[in-house]
Coordinates of C-alpha atoms and ligand atoms in Angstrom, one line a residue:
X987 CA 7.4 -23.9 -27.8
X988 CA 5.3 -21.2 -26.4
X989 CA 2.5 -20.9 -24.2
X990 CA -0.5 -18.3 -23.9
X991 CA -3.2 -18.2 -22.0
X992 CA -7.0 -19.6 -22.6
X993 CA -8.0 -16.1 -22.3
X994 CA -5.4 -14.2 -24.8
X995 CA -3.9 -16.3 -27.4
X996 CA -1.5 -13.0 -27.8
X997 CA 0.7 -13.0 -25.2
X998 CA 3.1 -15.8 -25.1
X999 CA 5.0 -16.5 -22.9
X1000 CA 7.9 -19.0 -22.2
X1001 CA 7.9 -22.4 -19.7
X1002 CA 9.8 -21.1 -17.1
X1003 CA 7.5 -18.3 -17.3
X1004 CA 4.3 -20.4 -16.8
X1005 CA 5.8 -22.3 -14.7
X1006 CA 6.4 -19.4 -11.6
X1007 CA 3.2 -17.6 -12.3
X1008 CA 0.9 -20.8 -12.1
X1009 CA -2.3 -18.8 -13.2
X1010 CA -1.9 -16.1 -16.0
X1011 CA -2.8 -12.9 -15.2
X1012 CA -5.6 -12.5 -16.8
X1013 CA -6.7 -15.5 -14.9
X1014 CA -6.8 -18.1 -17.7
X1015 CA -4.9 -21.0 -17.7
X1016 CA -1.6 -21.6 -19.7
X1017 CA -1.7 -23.8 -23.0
X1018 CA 0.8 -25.4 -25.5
X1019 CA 0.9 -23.2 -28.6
X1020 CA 1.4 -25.2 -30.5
X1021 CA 0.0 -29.4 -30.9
X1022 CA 3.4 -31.2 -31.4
X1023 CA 3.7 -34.1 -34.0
X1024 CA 5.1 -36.4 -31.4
X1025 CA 3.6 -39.7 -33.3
X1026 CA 6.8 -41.0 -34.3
X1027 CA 8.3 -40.5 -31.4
X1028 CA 5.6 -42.1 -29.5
X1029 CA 5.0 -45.2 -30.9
X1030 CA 9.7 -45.5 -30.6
X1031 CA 9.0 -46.5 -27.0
X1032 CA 9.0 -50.5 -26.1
X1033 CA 7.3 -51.8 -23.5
X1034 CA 10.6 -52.0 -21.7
X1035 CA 11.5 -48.4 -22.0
X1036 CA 12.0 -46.9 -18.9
X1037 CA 9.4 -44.7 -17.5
X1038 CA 12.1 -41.9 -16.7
X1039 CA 13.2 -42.1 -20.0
X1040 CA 10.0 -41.8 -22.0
X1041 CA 9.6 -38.8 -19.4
X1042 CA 12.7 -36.7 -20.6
X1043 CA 12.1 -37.5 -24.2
X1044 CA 8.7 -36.2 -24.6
X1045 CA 10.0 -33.7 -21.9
X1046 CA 12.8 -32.4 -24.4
X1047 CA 10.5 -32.6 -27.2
X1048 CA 8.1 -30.0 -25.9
X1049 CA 10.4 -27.7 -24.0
X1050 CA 13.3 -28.0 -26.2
X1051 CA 13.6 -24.5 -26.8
X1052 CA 14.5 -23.5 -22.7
X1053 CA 15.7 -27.0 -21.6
X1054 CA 18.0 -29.1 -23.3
X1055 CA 18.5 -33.5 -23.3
X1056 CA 21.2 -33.0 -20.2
X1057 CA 18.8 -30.6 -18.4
X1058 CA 15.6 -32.5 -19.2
X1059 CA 17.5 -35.9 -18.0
X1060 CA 18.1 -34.1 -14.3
X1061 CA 14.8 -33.2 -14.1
X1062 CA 13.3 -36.5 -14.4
X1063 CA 16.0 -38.4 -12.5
X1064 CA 15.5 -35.9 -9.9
X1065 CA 11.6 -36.2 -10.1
X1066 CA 10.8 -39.7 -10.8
X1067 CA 12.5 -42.5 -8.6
X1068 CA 9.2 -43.6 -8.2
X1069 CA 6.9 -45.2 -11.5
X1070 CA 3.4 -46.6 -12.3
X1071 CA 2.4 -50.0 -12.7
X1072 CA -0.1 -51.8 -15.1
X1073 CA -1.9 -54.8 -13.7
X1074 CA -3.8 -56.7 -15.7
X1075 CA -6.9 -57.1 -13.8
X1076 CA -8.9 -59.5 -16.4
X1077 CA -11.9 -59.0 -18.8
X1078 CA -9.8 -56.8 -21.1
X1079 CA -9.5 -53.8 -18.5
X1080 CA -5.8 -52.7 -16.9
X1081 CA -5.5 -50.9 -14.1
X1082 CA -2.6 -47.9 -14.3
X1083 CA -1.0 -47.8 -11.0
X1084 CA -0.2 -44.5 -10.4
X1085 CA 0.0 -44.1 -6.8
X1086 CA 3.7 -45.4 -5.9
X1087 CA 4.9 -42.0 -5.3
X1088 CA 6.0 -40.3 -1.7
X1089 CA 2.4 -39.5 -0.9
X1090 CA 0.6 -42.6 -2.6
X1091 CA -1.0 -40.4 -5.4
X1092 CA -1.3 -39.6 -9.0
X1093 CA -0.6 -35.6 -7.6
X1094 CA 2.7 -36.9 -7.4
X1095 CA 3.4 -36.9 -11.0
X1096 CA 3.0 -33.5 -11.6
X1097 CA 4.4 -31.9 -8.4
X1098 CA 7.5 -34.1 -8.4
X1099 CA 8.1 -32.8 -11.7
X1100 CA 6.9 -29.4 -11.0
X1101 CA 9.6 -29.0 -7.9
X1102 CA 12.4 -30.4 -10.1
X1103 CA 12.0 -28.1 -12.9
X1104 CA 11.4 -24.9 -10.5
X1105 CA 14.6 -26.0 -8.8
X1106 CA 16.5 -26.2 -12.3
X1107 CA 15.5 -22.9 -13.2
X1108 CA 16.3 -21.1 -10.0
X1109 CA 19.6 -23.3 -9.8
X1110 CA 20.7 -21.7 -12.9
X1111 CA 19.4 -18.2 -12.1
X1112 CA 21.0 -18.1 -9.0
X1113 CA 17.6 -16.8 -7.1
X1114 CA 15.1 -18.2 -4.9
X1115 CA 11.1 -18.5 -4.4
X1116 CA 8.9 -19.5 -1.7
X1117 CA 6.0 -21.7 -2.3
X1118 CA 2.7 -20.3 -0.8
X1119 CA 0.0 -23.1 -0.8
X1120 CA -3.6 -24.3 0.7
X1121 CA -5.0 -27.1 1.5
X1122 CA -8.0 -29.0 2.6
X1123 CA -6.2 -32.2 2.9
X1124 CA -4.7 -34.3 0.3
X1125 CA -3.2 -32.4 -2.4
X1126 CA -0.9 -30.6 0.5
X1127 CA 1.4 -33.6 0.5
X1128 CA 1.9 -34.5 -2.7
X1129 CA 3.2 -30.9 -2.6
X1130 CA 5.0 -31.2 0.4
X1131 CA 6.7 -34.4 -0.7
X1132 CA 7.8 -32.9 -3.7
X1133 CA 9.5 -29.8 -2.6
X1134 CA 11.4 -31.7 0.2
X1135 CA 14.9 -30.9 0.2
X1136 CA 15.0 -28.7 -3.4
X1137 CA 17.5 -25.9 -3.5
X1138 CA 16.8 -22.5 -3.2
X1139 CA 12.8 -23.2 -2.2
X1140 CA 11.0 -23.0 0.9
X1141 CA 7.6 -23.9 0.5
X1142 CA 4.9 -22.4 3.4
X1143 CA 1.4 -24.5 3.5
X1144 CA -1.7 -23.8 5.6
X1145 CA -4.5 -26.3 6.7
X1146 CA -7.3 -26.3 9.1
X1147 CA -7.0 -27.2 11.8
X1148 CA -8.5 -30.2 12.7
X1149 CA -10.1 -30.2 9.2
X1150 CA -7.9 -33.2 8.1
X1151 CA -7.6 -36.9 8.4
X1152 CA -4.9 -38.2 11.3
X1153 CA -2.7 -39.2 7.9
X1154 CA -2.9 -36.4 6.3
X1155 CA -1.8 -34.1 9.1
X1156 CA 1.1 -36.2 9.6
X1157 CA 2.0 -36.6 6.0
X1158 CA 2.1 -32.7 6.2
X1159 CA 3.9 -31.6 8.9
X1160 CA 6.3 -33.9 9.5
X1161 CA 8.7 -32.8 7.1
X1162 CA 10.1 -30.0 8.6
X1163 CA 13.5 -28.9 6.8
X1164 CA 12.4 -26.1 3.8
X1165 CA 8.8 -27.6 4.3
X1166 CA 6.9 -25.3 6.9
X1167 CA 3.1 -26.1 7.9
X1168 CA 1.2 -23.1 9.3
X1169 CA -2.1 -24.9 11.0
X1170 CA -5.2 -22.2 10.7
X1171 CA -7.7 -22.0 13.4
X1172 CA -10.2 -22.0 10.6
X1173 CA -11.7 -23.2 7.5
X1174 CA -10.0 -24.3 4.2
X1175 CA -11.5 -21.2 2.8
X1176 CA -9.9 -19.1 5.4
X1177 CA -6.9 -20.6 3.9
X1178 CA -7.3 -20.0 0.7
X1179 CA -8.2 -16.4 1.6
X1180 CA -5.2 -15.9 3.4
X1181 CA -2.9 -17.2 0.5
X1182 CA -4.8 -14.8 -2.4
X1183 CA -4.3 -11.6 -0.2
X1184 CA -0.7 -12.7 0.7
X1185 CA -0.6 -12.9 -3.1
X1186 CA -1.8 -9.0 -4.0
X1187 CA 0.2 -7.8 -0.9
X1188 CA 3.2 -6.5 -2.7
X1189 CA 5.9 -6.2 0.1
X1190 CA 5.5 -10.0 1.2
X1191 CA 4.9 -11.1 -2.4
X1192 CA 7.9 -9.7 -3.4
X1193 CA 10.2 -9.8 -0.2
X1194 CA 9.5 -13.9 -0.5
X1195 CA 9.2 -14.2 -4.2
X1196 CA 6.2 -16.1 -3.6
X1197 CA 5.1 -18.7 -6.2
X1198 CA 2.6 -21.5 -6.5
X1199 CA 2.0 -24.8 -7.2
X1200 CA -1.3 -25.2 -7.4
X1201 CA -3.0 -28.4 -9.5
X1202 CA -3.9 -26.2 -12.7
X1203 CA -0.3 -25.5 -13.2
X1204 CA 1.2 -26.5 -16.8
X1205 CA 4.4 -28.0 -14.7
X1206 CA 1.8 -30.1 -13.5
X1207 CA 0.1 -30.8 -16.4
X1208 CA 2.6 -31.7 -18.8
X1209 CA 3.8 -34.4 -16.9
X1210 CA 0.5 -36.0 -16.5
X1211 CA 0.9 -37.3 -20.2
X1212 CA 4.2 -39.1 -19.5
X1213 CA 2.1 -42.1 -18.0
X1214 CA -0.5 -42.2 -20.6
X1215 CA 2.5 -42.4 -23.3
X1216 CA 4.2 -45.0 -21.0
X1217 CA 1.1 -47.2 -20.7
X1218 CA 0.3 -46.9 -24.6
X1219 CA 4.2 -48.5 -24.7
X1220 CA 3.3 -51.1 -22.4
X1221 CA 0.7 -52.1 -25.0
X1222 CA 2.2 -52.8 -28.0
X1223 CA 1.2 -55.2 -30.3
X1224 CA -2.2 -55.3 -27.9
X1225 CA -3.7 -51.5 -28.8
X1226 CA -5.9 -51.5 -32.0
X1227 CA -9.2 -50.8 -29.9
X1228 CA -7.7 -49.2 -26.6
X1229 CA -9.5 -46.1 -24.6
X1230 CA -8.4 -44.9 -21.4
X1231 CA -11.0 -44.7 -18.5
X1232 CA -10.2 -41.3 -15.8
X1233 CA -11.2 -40.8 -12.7
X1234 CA -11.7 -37.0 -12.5
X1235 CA -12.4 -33.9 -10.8
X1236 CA -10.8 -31.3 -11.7
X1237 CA -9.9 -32.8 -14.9
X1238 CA -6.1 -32.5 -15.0
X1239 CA -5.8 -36.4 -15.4
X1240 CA -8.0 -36.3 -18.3
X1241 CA -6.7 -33.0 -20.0
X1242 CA -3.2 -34.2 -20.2
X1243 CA -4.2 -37.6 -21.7
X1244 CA -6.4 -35.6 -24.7
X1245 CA -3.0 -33.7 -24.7
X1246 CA -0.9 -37.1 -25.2
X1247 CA -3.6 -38.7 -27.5
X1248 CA -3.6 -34.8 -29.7
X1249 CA 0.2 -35.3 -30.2
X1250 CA 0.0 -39.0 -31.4
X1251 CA -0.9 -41.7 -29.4
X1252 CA -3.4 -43.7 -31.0
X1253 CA -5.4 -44.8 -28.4
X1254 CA -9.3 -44.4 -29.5
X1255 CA -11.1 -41.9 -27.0
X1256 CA -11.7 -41.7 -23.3
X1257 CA -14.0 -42.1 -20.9
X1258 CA -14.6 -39.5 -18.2
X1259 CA -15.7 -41.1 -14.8
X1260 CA -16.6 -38.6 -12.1
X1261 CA -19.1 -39.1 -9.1
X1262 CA -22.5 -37.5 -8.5
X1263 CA -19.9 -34.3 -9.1
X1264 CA -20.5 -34.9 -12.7
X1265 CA -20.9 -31.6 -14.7
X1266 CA -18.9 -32.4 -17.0
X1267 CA -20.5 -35.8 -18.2
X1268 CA -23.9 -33.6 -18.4
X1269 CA -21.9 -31.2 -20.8
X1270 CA -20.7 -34.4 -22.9
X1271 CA -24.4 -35.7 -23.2
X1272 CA -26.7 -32.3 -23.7
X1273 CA -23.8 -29.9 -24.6
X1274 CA -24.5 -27.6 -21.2
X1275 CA -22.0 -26.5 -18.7
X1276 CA -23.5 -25.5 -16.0
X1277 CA -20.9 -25.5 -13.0
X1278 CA -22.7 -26.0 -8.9
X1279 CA -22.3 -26.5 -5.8
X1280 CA -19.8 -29.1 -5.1
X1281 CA -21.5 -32.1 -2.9
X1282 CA -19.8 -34.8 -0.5
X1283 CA -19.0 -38.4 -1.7
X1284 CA -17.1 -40.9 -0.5
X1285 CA -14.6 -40.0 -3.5
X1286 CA -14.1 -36.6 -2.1
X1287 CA -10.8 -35.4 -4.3
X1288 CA -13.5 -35.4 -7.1
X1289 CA -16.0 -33.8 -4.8
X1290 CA -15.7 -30.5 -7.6
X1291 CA -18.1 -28.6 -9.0
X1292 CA -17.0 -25.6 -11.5
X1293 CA -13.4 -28.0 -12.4
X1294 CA -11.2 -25.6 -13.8
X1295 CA -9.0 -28.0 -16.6
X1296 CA -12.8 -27.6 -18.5
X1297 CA -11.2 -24.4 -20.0
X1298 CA -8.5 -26.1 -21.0
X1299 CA -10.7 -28.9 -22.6
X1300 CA -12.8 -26.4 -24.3
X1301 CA -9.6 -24.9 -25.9
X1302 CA -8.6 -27.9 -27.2
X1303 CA -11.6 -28.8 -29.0
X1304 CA -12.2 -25.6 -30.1
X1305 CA -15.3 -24.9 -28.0
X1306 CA -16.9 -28.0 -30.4
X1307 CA -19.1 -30.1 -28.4
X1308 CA -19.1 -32.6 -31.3
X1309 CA -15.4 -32.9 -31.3
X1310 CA -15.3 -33.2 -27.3
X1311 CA -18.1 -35.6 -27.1
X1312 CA -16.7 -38.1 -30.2
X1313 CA -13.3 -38.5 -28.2
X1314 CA -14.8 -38.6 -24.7
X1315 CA -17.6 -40.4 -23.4
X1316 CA -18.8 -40.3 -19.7
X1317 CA -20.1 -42.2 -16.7
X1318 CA -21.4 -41.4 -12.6
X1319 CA -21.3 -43.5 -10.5
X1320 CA -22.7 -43.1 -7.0
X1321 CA -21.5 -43.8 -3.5
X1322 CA -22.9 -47.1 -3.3
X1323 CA -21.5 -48.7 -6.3
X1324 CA -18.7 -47.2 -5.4
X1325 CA -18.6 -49.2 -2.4
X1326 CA -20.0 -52.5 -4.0
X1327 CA -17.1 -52.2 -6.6
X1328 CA -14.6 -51.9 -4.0
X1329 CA -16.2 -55.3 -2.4
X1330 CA -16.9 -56.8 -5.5
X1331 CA -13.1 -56.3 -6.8
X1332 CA -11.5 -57.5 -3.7
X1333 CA -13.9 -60.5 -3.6
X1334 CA -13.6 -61.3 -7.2
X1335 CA -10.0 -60.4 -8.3
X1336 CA -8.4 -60.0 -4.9
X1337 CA -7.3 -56.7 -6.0
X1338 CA -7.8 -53.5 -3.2
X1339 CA -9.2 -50.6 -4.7
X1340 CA -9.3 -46.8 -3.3
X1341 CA -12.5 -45.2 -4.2
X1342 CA -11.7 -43.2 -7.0
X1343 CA -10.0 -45.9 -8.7
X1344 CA -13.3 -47.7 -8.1
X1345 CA -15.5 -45.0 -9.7
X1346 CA -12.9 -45.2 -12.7
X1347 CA -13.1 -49.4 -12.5
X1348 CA -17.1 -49.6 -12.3
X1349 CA -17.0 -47.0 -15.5
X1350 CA -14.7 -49.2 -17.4
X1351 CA -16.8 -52.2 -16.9
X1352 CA -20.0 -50.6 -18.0
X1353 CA -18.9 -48.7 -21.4
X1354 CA -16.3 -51.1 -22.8
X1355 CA -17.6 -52.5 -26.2
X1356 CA -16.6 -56.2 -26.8
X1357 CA -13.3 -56.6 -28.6
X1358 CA -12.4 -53.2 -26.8
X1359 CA -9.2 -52.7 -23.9
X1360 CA -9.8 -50.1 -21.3
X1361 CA -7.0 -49.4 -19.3
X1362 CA -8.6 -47.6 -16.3
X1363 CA -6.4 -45.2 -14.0
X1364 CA -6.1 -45.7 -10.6
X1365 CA -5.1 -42.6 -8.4
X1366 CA -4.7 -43.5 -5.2
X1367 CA -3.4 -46.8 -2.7
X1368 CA -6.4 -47.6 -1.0
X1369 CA -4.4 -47.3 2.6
X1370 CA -5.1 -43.3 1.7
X1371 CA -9.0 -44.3 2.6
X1372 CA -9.2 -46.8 5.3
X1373 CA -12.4 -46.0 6.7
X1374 CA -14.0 -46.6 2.6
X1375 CA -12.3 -49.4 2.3
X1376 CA -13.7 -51.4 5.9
X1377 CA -16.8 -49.9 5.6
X1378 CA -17.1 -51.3 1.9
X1379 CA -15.4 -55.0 2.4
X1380 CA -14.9 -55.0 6.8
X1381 CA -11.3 -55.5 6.3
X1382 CA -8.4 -53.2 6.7
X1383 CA -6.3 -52.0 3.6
X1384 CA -2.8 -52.4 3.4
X1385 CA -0.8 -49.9 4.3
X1386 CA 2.4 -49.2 2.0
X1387 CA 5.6 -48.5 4.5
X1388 CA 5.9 -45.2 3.5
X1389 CA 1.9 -44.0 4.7
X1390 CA 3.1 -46.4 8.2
X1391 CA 6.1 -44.7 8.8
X1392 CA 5.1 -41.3 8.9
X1393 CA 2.4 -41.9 11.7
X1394 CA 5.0 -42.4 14.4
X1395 CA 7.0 -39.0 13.3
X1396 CA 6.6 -36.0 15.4
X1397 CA 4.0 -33.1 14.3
X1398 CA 6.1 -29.9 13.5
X1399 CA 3.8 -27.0 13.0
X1400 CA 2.9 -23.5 13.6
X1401 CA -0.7 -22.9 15.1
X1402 CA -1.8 -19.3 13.7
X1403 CA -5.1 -17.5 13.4
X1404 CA -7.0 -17.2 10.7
X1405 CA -5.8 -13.5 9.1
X1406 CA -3.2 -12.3 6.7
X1407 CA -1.6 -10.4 10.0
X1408 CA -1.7 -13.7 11.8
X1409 CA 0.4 -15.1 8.9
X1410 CA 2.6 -12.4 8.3
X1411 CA 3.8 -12.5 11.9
X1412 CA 5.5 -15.8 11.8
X1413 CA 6.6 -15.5 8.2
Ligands
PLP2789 C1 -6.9 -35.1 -7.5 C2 -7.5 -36.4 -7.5 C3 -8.3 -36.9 -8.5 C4 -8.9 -36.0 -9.6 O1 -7.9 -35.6 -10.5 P1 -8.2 -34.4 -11.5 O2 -7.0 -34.2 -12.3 O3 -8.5 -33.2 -10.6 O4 -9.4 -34.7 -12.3 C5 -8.7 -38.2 -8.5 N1 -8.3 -39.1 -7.5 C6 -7.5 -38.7 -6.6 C7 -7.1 -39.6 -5.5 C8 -7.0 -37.3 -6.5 O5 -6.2 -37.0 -5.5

């Protein structure tokens, strides 16, 4: 299998190859060429399959052609010592745990997987790269988590400083090893800057072999399905009249499900849940995209406003709003029933509820049709949002041992200014 960009179906270009230059050059995102007949396979899997082993099936299946079963197998080993859970959570609706990884996020599916596969490939080419990254918080550790410890990978993140939550800092920089944290006396755009003109600057792009990992990358992407195909194996017997409920952004989460449910799995649509960020659901009802201005909710890693996985959606359904809006439907929910749903779950079910899974929960409730299973993803342990969660219920989430633990480390970072000179000096 091949892959070409949404903006030249003509050049192709291998995995590996997508893989280390994240964005094509011609800016577009990279795509499956082809829409692999995977049904068969797919509907092989038993509930008790093992969620590593559905991985490196539909793993091999795609990438067949540059990895093989024994390379495929490392990879997910390596990635995935960590899986989702399905809880049943009454009235017909699941919720898919998918936030047991190292940083207590669904990110960690696709950068666990990501670092194992850059790692493979550089392994056998005997070279290195260097991860160049920004971020404005949350998606740094999954990252960071990720690339801890790989072979022949250092990976170099910036932040703001002071920009991010006591957790989050620490989840970051207290790493250390091949895992270095620049702090930037600055903004999160300042970051960003810094890392595209580090980027275009030959000599240090080249003298570092920098690389990215940012969220639109395929290594990301393609792993994103495994746990849609793992769920859909939980529920044999019990999936006539199933549809998956996502909480999105950015729409990775959702794009890699249409992917799953485009190579076979029979569940019957989706539903898109954003919060008052909700382009997307306005292009599903009046057929308009018009991206803006993201604004502040309480749901911030949806707080997006131009998400970049809509290319990729448009691709898929070949720019057919019909096509896209019969498979998907949509919901937005707002900052207070956000809030009451977090209440109203822990009061009612005793389950705790971060608030993105709770814009995904409240979405599920509203659109399922009777007869009809939802099983609604959650994407992050609620101990990721404490303040949310008192505010919403007065009581304090848990917190998993691994979020606990990291809070009594030591900080190990580099406080820099906010220029490319400022970064180049300590790199
Ligand atoms: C990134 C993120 C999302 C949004 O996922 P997309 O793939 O960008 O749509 C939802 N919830 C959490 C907790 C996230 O970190």
């Amino acid at each position: 299998m091949k892959f070409y960009s949404t903006r030249n179906k003509d050049r192709k270009v291998s995995f590996k190859e997508a893989i280390f230059r994240g964005l094509a050059p011609d800016g577009g995102l990279y795509m499956p060429e082809q829409v692999p007949a995977l049904k068969e396979i797919i509907d092989s899997f038993a509930p008790e399959t093992p969620f590593v082993e559905i991985s490196s099936v539909i793993a091999n299946s795609l990438l067949s052609e540059e990895l093989n079963k024994e390379a495929c197998d490392r990879i997910c080993y390596n990635a995935f010592n960590f899986v989702p859970k399905l809880v049943d959570i009454g009235d017909g609706i699941h919720i898919l745990e998918l936030f047991h990884g190292p940083s207590c996020a669904f990110k960690d599916f696709g950068a666990s997987f990501l670092a194992s596969c850059m790692e493979e490939f550089l392994l056998t080419d005997s070279r290195k790269a260097t991860i160049l990254t920004a971020t404005s918080g949350d998606t740094g550790s999954a990252v960071a988590r990720a690339f801890y410890g790989k072979k022949n990978i250092d990976v170099v993140i910036l932040y703001p400083s002071g920009r991010v939550s006591p957790l989050q800092e620490k989840q970051l920089t207290t790493l250390g090893g091949n895992i270095r944290t620049l702090e930037v006396k600055g903004s999160f755009d300042d970051c960003q800057k810094m890392v595209k003109e580090a980027f275009l600057d030959r000599e240090l792009s080249e003298s570092l072999k920098l690389t990215s990992a940012n969220s639109i990358s395929l290594g990301r992407l393609i792993p994103q399905s495994f746990y849609y195909i793992w769920a859909w194996a939980q529920m044999k017997g019990r999936r006539d009249n199933l549809r998956f409920c996502v909480p999105s952004g950015n729409f990775g989460n959702l794009t890699a499900g249409i992917m799953a449910n485009q190579w076979g799995m029979g569940n019957k649509g989706f539903i898109a849940a954003t919060n008052i960020n909700d382009v997307v659901p306005e292009y599903i009802k009046k057929g308009s995209f018009i991206p803006r201005k993201s604004k502040l909710t309480l749901s911030n890693a949806m707080d997006v406003g131009n998400p970049s996985n809509f290319e990729r959606m448009l691709e898929i359904f070949g720019n057919s709003h019909n096509k896209m809006s019969n498979l998907i439907s949509e919901d937005v929910v707002t900052d207070k029933e956000t809030k009451e749903t977090i209440r109203n779950l822990l009061a009612k079910s005793n389950y705790q509820a971060d608030p993105h899974t709770a814009v995904g929960y409240l979405s599920s409730v509203r659109n399922k049709k009777r007869d009809e299973t939802i099983i609604s993803l959650s994407t992050a342990h609620p101990g990721k949002f404490t303040e949310v969660f008192e505010e919403a219920t007065g009581i304090t989430p848990d917190l998993p041992k691994r979020l606990s633990e990291v809070l009594v480390l030591e900080k190990k970072s580099t406080v820099i200014g906010n220029s490319l000179k400022d970064m180049k000096a300590v790199l």
